[in-house]
Short mmCIF file of C-alpha atoms and ligand atoms in Angstrom, two decimals:
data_model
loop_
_atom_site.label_atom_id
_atom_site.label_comp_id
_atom_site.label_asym_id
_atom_site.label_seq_id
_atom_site.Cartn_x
_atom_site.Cartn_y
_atom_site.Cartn_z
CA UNK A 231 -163.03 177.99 -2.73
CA UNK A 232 -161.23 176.44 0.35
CA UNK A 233 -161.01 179.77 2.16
CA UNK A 234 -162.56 179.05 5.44
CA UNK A 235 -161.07 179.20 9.45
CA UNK A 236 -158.01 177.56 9.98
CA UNK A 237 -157.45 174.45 11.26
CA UNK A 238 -155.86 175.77 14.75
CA UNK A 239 -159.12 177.71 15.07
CA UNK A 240 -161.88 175.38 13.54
CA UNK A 241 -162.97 174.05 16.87
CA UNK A 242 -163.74 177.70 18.25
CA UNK A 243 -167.04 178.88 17.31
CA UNK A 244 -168.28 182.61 18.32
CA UNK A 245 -167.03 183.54 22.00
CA UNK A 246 -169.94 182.39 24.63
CA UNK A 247 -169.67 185.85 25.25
CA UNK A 248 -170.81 187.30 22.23
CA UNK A 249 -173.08 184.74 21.88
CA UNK A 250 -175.31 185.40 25.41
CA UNK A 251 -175.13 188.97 24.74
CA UNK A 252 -176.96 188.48 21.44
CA UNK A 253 -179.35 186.22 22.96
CA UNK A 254 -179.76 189.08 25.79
CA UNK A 255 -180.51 191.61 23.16
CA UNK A 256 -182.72 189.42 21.13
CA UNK A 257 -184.76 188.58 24.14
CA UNK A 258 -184.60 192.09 26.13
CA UNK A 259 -183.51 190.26 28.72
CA UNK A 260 -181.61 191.29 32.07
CA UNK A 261 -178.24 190.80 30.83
CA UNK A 262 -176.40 188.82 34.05
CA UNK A 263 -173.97 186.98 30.96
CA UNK A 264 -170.86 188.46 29.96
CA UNK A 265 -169.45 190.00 32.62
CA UNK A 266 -169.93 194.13 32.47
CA UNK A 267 -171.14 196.22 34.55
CA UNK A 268 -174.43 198.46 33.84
CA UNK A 269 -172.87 201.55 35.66
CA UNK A 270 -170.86 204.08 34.70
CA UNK A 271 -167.04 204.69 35.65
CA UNK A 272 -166.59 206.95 38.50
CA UNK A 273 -165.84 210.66 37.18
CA UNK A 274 -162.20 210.91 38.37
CA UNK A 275 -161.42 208.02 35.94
CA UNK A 276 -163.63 209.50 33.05
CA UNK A 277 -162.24 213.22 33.22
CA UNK A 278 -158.87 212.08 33.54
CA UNK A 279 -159.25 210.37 29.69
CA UNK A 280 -160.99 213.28 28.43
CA UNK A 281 -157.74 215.69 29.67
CA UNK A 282 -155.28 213.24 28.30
CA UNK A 283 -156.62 213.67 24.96
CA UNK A 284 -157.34 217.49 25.40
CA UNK A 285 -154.06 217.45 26.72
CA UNK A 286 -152.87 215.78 23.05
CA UNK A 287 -151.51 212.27 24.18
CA UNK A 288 -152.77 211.04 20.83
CA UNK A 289 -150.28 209.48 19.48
CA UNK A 290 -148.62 205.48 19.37
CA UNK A 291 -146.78 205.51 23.10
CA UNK A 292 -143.76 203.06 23.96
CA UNK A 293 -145.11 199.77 23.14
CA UNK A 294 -144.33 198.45 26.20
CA UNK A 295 -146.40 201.19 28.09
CA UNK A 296 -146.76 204.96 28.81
CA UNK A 297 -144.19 206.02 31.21
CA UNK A 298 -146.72 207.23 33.50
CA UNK A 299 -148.66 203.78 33.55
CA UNK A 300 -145.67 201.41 34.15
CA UNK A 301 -144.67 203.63 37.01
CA UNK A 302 -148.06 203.70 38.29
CA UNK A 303 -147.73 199.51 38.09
CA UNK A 304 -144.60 199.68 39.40
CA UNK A 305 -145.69 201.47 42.62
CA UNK A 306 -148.56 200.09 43.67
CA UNK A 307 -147.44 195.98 43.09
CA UNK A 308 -146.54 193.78 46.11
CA UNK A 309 -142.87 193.85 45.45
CA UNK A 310 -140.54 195.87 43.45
CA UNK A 311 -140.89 195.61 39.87
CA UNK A 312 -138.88 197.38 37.49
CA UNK A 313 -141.34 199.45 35.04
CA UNK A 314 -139.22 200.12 32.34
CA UNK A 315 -138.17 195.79 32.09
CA UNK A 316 -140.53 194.29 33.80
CA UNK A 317 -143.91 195.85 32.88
CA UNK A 318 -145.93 195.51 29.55
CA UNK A 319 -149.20 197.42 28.78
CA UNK A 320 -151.70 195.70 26.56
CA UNK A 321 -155.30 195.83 25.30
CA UNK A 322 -156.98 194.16 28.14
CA UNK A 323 -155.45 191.28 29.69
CA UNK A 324 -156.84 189.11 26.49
CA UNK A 325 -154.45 190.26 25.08
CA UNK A 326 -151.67 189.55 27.24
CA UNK A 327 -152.79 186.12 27.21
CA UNK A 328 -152.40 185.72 23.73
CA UNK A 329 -148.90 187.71 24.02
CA UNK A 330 -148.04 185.42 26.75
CA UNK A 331 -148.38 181.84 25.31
CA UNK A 332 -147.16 183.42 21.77
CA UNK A 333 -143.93 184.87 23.31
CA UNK A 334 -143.39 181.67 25.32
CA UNK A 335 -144.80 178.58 24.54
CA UNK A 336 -143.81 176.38 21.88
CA UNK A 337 -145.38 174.03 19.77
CA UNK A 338 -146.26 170.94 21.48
CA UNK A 339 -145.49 172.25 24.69
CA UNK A 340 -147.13 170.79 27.70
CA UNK A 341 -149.24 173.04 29.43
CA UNK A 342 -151.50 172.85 32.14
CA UNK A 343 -155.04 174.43 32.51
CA UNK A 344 -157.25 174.80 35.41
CA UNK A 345 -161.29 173.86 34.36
CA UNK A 346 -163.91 175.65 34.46
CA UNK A 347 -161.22 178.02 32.24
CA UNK A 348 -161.73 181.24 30.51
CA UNK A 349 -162.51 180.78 26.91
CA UNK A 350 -159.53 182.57 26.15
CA UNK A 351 -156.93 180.45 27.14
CA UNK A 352 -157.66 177.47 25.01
CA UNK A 353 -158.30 179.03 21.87
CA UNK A 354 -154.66 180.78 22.18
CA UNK A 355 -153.16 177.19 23.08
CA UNK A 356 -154.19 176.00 20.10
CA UNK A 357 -153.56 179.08 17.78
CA UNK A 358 -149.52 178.05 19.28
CA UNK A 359 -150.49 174.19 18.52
CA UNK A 360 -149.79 173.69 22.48
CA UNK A 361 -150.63 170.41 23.99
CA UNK A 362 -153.25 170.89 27.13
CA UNK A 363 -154.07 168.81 30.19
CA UNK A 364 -157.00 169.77 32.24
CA UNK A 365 -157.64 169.70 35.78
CA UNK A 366 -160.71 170.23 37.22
CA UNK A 367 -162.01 172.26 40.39
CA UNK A 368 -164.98 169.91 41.18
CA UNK A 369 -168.41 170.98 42.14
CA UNK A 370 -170.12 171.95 44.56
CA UNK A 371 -166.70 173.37 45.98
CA UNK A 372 -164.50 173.97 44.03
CA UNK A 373 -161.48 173.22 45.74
CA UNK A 374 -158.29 172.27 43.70
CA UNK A 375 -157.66 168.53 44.07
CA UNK A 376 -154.01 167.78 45.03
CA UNK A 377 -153.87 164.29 43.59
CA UNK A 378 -155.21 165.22 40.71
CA UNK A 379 -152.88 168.36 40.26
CA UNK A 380 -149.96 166.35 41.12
CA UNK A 381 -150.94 163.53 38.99
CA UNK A 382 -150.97 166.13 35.58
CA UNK A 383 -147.74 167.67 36.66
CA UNK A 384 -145.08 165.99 34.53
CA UNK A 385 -141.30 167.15 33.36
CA UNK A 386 -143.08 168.49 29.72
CA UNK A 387 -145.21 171.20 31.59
CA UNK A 388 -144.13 174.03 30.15
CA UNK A 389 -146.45 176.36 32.20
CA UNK A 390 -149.85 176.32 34.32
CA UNK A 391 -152.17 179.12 33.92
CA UNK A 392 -153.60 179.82 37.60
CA UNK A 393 -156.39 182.37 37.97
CA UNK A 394 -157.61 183.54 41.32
CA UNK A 395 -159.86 185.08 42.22
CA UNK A 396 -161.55 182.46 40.10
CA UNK A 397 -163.91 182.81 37.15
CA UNK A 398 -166.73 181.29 37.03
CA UNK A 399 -166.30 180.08 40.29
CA UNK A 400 -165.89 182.69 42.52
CA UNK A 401 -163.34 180.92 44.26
CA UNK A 402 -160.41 182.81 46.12
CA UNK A 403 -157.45 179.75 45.98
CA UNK A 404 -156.55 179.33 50.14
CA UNK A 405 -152.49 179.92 50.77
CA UNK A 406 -152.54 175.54 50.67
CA UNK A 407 -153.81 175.50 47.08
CA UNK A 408 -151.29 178.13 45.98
CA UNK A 409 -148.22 176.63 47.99
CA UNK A 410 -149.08 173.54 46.12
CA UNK A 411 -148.86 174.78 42.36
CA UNK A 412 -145.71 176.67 43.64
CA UNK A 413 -143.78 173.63 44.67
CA UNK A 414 -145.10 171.59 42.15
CA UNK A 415 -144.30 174.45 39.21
CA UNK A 416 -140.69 175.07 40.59
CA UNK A 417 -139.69 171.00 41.44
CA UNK A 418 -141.25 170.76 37.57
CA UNK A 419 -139.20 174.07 36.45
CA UNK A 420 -142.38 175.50 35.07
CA UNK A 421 -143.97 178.99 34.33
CA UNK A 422 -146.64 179.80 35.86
CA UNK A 423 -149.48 182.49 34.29
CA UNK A 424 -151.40 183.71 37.17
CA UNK A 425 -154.56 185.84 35.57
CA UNK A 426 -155.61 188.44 38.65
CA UNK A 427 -158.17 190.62 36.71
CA UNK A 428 -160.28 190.38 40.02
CA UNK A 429 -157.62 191.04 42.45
CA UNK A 430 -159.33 193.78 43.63
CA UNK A 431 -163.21 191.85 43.95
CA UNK A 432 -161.67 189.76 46.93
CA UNK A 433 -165.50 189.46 48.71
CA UNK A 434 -164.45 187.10 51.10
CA UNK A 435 -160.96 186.06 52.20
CA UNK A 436 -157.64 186.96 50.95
CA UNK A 437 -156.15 187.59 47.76
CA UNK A 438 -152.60 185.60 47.74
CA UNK A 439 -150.73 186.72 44.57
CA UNK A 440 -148.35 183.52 43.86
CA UNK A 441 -145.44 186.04 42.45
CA UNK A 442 -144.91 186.19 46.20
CA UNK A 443 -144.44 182.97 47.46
CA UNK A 444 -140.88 181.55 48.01
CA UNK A 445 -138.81 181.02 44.65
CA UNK A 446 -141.75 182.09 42.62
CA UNK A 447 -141.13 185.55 41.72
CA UNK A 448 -138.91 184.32 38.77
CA UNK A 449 -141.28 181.85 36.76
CA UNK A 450 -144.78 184.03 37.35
CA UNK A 451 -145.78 186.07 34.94
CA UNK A 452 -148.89 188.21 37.16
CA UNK A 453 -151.75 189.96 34.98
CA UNK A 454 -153.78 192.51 36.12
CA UNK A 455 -156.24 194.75 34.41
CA UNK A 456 -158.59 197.79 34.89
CA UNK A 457 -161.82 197.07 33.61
CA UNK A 458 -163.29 195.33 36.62
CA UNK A 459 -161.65 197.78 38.97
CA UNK A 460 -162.62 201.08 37.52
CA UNK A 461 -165.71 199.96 35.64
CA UNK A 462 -163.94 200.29 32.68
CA UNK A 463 -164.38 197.34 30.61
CA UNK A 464 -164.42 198.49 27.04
CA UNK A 465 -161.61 200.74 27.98
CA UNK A 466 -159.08 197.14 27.94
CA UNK A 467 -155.99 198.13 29.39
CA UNK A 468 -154.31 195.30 31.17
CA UNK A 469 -150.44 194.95 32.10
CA UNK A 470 -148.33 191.50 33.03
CA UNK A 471 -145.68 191.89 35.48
CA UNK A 472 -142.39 188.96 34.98
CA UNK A 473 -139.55 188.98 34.73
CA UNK A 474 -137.05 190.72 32.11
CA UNK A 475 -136.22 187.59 30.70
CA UNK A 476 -140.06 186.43 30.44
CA UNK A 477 -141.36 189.83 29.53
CA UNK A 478 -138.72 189.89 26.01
CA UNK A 479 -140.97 187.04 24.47
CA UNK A 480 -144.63 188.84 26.09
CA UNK A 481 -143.34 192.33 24.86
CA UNK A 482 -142.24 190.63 21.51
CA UNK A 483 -145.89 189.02 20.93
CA UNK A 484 -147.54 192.26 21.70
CA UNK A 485 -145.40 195.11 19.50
CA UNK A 486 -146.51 193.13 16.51
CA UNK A 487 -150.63 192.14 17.22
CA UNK A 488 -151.48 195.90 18.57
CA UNK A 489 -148.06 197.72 19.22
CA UNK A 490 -149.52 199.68 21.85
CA UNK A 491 -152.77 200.53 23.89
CA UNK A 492 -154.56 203.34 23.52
CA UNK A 493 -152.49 205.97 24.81
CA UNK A 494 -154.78 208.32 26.32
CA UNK A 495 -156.69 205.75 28.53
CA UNK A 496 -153.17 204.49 29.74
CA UNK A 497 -152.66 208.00 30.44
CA UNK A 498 -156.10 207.88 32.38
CA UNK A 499 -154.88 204.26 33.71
CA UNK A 500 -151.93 205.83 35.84
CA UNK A 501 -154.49 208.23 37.37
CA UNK A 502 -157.10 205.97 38.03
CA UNK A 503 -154.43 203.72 39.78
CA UNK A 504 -153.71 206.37 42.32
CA UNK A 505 -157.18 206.47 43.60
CA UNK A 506 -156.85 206.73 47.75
CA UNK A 507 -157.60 203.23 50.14
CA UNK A 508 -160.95 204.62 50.46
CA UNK A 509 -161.90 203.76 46.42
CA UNK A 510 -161.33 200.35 46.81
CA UNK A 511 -162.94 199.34 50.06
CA UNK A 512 -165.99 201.41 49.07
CA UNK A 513 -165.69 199.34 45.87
CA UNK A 514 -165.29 196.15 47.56
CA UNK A 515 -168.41 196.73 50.26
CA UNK A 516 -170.78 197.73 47.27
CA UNK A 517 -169.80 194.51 45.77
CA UNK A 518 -170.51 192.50 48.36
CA UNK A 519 -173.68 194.28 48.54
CA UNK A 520 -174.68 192.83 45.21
CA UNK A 521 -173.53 189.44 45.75
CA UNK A 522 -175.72 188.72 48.55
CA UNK A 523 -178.31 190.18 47.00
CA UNK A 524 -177.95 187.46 44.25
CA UNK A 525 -176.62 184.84 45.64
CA UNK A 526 -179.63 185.09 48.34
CA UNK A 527 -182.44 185.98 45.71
CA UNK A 528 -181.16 182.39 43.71
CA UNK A 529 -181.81 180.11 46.34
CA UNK A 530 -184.89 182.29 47.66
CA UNK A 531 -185.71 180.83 43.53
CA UNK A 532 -184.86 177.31 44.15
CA UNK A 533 -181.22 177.22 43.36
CA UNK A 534 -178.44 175.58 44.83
CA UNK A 535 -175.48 178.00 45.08
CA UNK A 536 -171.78 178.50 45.94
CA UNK A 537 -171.45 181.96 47.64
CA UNK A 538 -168.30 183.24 45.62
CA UNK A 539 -165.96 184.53 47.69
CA UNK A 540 -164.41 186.94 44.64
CA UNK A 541 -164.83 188.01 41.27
CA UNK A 542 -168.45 189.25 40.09
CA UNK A 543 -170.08 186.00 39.17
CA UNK A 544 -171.57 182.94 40.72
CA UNK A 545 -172.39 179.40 39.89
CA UNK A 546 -175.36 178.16 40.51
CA UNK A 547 -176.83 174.35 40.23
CA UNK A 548 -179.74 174.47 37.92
CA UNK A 549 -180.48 170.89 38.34
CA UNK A 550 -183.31 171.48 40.84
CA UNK A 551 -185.17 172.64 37.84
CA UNK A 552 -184.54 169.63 35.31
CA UNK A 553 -183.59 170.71 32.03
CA UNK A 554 -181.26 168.85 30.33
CA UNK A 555 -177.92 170.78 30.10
CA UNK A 556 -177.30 174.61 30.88
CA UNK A 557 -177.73 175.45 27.02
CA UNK A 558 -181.10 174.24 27.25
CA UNK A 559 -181.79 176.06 30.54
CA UNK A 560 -179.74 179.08 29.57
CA UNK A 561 -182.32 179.45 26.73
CA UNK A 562 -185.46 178.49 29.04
CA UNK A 563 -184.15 181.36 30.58
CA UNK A 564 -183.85 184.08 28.69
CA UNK A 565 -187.15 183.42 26.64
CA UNK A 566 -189.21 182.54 29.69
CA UNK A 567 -188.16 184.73 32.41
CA UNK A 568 -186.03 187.40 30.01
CA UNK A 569 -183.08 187.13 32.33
CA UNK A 570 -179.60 185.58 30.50
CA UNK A 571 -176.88 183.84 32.29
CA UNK A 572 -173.63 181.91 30.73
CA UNK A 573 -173.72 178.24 30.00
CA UNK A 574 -170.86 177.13 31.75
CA UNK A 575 -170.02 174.17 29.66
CA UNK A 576 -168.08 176.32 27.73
CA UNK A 577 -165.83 176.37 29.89
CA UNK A 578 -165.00 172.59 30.00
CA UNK A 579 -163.20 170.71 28.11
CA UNK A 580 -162.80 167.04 30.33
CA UNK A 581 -165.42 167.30 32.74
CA UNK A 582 -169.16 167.07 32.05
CA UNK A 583 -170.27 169.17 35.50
CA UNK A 584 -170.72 172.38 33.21
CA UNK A 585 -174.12 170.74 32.04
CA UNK A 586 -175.56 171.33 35.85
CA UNK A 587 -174.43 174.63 36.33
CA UNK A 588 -175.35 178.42 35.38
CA UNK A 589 -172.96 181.69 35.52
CA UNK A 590 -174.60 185.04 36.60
CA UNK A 591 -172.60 188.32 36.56
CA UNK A 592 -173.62 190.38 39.87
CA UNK A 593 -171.34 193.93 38.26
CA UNK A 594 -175.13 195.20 38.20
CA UNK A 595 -177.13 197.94 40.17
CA UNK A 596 -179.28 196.61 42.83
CA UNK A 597 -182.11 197.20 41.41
CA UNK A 598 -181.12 195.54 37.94
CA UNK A 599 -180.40 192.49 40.38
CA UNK A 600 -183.66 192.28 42.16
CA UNK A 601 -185.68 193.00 38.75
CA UNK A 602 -183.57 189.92 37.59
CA UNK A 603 -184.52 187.51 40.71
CA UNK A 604 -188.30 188.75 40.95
CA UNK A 605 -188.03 187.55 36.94
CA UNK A 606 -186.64 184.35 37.71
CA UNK A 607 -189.30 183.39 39.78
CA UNK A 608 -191.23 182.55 37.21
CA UNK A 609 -188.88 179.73 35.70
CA UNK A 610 -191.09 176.75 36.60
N1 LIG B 247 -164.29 188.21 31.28
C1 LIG B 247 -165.64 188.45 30.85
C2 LIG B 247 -166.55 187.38 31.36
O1 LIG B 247 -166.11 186.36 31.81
C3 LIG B 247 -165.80 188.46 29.36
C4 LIG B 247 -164.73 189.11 28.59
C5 LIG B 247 -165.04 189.09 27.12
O2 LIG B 247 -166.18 189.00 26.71
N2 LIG B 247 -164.02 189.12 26.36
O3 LIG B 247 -167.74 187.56 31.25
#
């Protein structure tokens, strides 16, 4: 019987995801792995699903997105987008990923992808037998390198994929960083996927989306989702906004791997995206709360950390401890002190600095997050 994974996917074990959140289970551990958070979605967002379905939107919508949703999109973005051409719904912004490099990158196309990476990004490169460069945010900063960006740029790259706010890093790219990709992309005539799940968890700083810089409104396709936003994870409704002549190939990918998201929580979506000003900065402030909370109980612990300044994760430097690579440590963890975080190395595919590193998710009540540190303290 030769029936076993193909040979685009045989490098890809089980998502590190999946994996941690076993391990967490296993262990009854403080889950601080995949990134979810452990309370519930405010009521507006809730009661507005359970009225679309009393309500009896049930049934497929337009592939491309409920009405309601893409308008909803359409009025709250930066610029003016067009939501009946230049929005597409999706299952989460996985998804859109995958419908993204399907609908537009070709085999053996050159594309560019920023390390530490979602998982995500690589395995649909290679399900599209894309060629990938890496370049790599180095620690303990983070910062993208401009030699070393300019250096991978070539006349083959097809498209960079650009995510910011930044995980694991919790880096917010600075208006240089961005300005750079930008003239680099457009003197290399190259698309640009700009992942923005965590638009809304800017902690510190600004969130710059690169749609908006000069020239760059035409070769960006932007992804946003509302899972971190609303608390909403397992809901996975995302949306890309681009262009009518990029969103053709994304819209293309996606009518044939899910047709459509579920229509009643898109329904719930364009609600939920109405919430007033006051939503989001309350959001943002508890947020912060629970970073600093973290970020000061792991070096209260011994660890040497980069304060994110978005997202809901941080990376800290294990090394202090001396294991011999995060798996090792990540385990240590979650047996000794019943507390899991993500091996980062997972998220590498040139550079070895995963190794010294741990993720932890902070989308956690406070007191979940103080349980976890008082736990840790017992590492040595
Ligand atoms: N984005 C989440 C994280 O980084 C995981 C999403 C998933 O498990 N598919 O933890």
């Amino acid at each position: 019987m030769g029936m076993t994974t193909s040979n685009r996917l045989s490098n890809f074990g089980e998502s590190v995801f999946a994996t941690w959140s076993r391990i967490a289970t296993e262990n009854d551990a403080i889950n601080l792995g995949q990134g979810f958070p452990d309370f519930d979605a405010p009521d507006f967002v809730k009661d507005a699903a359970i009225k679309a379905i009393q309500d009896g939107e049930n049934q497929y919508s337009r592939p491309a997105g409920h009405p309601l949703l893409v308008q909803a999109i359409a009025d709250i973005f930066e610029f003016p987008v067009d939501p009946m051409n230049e929005v597409t719904v999706s299952c989460g912004s996985t998804e859109l990923i995958s419908n993204v490099i399907l609908g537009l990158v070709n085999e053996g196309d050159e594309v560019l992808v920023i390390e530490p990476f979602y998982d995500s990004y690589t395995a649909c490169l290679a399900m599209v037998g894309a060629s990938v460069k890496m370049v790599t945010l180095h620690a303990p900063n983070f910062t993208l390198d401009e030699a070393e960006l300019r250096a991978a740029f070539s006349d083959k790259t097809k498209m960079i994929i650009v995510n910011s706010p930044h995980n694991p890093t919790g880096r917010v790219f600075t208006m240089e960083e961005l300005s750079l990709i930008a003239e680099l992309a457009i003197q290399h005539d190259a698309l640009v996927l700009s992942d923005e799940v965590y638009d809304k968890l800017v902690l510190t700083g600004k969130h710059i989306p690169i749609a908006t810089l000069p020239e760059m409104q035409e070769r960006t396709i932007t992804l946003r989702s509302l899972g971190k936003v609303f608390s909403v994870t397992g809901w996975k409704i995302g949306w890309a906004v681009a262009p009518q002549r990029l969103t053709e190939g994304i819209r293309c990918a996606h009518q044939f791997t899910t047709f459509c998201a579920a229509t009643p929580l898109q329904v719930a979506a364009a609600t939920a995206l109405r919430a007033p000003d006051s939503y989001f900065e309350e959001y943002t402030a508890e947020y912060r709360q629970r970073r600093d909370v973290l970020v000061e109980g792991l070096r209260s612990v011994g660890f040497n950390v980069h304060s994110p300044e978005g997202t809901y994760f941080v990376l800290a430097d294990h090394t202090p401890f001396g294991f011999a690579d995060d798996v090792a440590f990540c385990h240590h963890l979650a047996k000794q002190c019943k507390v899991v975080g993500i091996p980062p190395s997972a998220f590498y595919s040139q550079s070895d600095e995963g190794k010294g590193l741990v993720r932890f998710a902070f989308c956690k009540g406070l007191d979940t997050l103080k349980k976890a540190v008082d736990r840790l303290q017992t590492i040595g």
